[in-house]
PDB file of C-alpha atoms in Angstrom:
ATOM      1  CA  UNK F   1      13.126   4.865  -2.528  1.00  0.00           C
ATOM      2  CA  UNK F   2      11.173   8.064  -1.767  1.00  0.00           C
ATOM      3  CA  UNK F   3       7.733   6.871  -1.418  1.00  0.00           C
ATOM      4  CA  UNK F   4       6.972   7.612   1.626  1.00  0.00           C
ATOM      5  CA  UNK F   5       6.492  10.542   3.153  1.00  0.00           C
ATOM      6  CA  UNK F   6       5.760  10.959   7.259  1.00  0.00           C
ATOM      7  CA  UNK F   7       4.387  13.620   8.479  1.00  0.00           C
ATOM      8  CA  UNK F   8       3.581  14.872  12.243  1.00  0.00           C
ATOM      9  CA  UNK F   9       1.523  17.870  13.973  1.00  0.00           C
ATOM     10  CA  UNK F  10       3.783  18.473  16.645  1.00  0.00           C
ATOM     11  CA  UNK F  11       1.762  20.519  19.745  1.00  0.00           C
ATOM     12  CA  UNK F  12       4.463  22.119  22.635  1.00  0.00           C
ATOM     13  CA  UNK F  13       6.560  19.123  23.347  1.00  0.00           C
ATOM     14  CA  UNK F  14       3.947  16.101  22.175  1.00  0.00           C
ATOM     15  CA  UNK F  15       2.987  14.484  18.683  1.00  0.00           C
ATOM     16  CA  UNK F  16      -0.500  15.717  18.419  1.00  0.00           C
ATOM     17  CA  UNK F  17      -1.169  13.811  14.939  1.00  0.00           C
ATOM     18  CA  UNK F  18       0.873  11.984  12.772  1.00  0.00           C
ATOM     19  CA  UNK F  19       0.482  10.403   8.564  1.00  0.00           C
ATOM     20  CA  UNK F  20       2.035   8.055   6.260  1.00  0.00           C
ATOM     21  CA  UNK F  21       1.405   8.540   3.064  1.00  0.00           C
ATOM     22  CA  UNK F  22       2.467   6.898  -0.055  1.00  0.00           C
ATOM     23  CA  UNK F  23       3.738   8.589  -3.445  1.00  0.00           C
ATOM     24  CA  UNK F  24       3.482   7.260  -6.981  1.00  0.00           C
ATOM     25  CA  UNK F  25       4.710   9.585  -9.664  1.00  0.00           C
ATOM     26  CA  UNK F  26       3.723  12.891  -8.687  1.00  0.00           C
ATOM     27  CA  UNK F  27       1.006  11.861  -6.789  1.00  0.00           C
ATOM     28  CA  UNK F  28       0.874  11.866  -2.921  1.00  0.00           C
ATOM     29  CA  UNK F  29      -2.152   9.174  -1.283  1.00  0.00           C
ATOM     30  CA  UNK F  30      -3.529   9.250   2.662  1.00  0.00           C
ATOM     31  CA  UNK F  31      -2.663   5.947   4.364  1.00  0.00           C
ATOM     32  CA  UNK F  32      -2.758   5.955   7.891  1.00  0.00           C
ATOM     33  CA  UNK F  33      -3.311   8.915   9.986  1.00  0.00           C
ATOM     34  CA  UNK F  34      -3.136   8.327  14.085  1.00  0.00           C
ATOM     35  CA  UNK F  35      -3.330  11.038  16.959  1.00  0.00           C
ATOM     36  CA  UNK F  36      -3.153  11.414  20.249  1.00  0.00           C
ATOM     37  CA  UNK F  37      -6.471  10.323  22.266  1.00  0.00           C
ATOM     38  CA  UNK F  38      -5.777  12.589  24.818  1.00  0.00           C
ATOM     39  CA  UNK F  39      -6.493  15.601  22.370  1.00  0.00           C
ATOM     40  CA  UNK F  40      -9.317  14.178  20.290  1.00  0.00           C
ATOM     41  CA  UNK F  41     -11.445  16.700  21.145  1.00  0.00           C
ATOM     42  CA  UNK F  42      -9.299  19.086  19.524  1.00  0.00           C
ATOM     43  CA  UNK F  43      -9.572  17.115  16.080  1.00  0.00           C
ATOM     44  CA  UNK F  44      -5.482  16.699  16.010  1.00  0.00           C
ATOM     45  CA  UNK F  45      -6.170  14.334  12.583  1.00  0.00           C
ATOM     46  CA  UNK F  46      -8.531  17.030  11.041  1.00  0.00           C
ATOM     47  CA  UNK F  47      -5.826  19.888  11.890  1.00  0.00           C
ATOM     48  CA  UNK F  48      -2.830  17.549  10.405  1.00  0.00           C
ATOM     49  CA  UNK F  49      -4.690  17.072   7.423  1.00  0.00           C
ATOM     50  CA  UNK F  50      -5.389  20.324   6.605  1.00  0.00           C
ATOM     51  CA  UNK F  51      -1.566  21.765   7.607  1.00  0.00           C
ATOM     52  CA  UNK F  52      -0.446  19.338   5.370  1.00  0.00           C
ATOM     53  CA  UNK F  53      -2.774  20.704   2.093  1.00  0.00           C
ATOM     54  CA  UNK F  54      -1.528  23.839   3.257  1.00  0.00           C
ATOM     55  CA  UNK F  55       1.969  22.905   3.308  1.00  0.00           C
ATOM     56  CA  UNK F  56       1.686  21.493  -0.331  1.00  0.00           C
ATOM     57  CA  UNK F  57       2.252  24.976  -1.478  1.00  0.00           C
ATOM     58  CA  UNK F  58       5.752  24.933  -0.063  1.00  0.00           C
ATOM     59  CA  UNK F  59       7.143  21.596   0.714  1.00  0.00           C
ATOM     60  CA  UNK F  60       5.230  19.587  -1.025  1.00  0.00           C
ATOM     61  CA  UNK F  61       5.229  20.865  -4.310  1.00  0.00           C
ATOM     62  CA  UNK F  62       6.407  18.355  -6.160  1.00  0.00           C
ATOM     63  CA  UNK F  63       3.227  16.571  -5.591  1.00  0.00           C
ATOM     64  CA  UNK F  64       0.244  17.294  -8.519  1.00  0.00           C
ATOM     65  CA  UNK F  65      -2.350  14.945  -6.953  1.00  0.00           C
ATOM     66  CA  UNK F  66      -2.931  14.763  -3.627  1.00  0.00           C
ATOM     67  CA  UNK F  67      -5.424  12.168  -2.880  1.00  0.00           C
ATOM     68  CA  UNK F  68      -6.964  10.924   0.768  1.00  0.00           C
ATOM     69  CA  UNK F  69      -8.244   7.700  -0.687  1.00  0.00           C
ATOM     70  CA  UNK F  70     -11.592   8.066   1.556  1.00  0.00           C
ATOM     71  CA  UNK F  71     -14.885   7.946   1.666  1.00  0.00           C
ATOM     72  CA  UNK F  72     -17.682  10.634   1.010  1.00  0.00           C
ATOM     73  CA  UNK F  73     -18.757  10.251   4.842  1.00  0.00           C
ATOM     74  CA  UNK F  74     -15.429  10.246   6.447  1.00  0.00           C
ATOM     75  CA  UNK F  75     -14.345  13.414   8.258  1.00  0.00           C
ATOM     76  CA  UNK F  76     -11.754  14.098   6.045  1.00  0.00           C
ATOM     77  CA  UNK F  77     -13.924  14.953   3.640  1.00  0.00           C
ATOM     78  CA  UNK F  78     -15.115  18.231   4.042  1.00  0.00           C
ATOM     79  CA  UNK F  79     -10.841  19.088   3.767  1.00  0.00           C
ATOM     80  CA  UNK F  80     -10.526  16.968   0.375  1.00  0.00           C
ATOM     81  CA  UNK F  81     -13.986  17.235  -1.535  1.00  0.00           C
ATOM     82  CA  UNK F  82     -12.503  16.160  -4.792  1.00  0.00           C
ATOM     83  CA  UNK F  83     -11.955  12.421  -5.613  1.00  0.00           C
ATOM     84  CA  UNK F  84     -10.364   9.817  -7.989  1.00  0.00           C
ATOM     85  CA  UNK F  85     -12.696   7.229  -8.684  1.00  0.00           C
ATOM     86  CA  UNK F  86     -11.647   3.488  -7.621  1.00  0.00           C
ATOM     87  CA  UNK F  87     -12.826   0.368  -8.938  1.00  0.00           C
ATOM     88  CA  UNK F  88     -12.582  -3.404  -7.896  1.00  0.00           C
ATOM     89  CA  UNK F  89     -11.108  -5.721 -10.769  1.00  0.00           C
ATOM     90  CA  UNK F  90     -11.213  -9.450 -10.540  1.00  0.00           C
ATOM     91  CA  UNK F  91      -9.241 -11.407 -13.367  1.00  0.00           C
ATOM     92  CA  UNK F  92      -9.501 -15.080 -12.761  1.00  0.00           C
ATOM     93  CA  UNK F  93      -6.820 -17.173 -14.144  1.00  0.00           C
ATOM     94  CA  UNK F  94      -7.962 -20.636 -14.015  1.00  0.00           C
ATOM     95  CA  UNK F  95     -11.484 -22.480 -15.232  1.00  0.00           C
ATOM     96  CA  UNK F  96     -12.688 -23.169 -11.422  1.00  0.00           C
ATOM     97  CA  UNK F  97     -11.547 -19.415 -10.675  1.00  0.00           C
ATOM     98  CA  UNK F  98     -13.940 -17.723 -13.776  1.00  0.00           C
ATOM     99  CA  UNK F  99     -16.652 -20.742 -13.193  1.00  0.00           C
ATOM    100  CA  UNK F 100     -16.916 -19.287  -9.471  1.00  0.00           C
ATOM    101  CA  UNK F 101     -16.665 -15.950 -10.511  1.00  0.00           C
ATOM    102  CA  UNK F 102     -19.648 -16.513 -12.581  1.00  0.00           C
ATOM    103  CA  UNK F 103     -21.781 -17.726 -10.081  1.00  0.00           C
ATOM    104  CA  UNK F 104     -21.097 -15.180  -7.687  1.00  0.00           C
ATOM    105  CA  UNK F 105     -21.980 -12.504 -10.349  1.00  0.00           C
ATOM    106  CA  UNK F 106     -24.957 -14.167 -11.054  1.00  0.00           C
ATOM    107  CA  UNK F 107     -23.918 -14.904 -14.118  1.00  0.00           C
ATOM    108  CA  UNK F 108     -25.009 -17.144 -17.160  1.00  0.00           C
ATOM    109  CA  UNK F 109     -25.898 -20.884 -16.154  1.00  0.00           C
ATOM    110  CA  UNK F 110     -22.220 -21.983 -14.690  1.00  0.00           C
ATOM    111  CA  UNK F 111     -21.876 -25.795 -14.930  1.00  0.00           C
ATOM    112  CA  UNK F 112     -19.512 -27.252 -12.671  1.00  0.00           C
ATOM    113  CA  UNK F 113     -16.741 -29.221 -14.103  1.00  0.00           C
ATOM    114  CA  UNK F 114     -13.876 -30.301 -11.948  1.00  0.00           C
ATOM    115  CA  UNK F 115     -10.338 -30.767 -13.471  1.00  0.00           C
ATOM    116  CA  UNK F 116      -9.036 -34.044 -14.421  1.00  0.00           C
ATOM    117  CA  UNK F 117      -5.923 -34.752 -12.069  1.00  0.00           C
TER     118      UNK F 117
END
């Protein structure tokens, strides 16, 4: 269906990095990003990363957001300052699901009722 899109850093003959990365839209998000120990030193992950923002110009251009879905301390960083903010939703469905949910939170006084089978 399109929304994937692989990418590799090829060095001589050898993979030296390669991505998946997912699409939504017009919006292109990190997933998984593996290299080849034998050239970590190099940074073969860093270098991918940042071919590929430069390669957005060109062959990627269809893509308005491009997103790495890290963290502020991860080394990608540095390439990809700018992020979309994330947040963790729970909906709970059921009473024992929203009575839990309540305690965890720390919530107003939960009493504990159990279902009548």
């Amino acid at each position: 269906h399109g929304n994937v899109v692989m990418t590799e850093l090829i060095a001589g003959d050898r993979i030296a990095a390669a991505a998946i990365n997912l699409t939504a839209g017009t919006a292109l998000y990190a997933f998984k990003i593996g290299w080849d120990l034998e050239l970590a030193k190099v940074s073969p992950g860093v270098v991918h990363e940042a071919e590929l923002l430069l390669e957005s110009q060109n062959r990627l251009n269809e893509f308005t957001i491009l997103d790495s879905c890290t963290s502020e301390n991860s080394y990608i960083a540095p390439l990809w300052p700018e992020r979309i903010p994330v947040a963790t939703v729970v909906f709970c469905a059921s009473r024992l699901s929203r009575w839990s949910q309540r305690l965890l939170n720390g919530g107003p006084k939960a009493k504990l009722a159990f279902p009548r089978w």
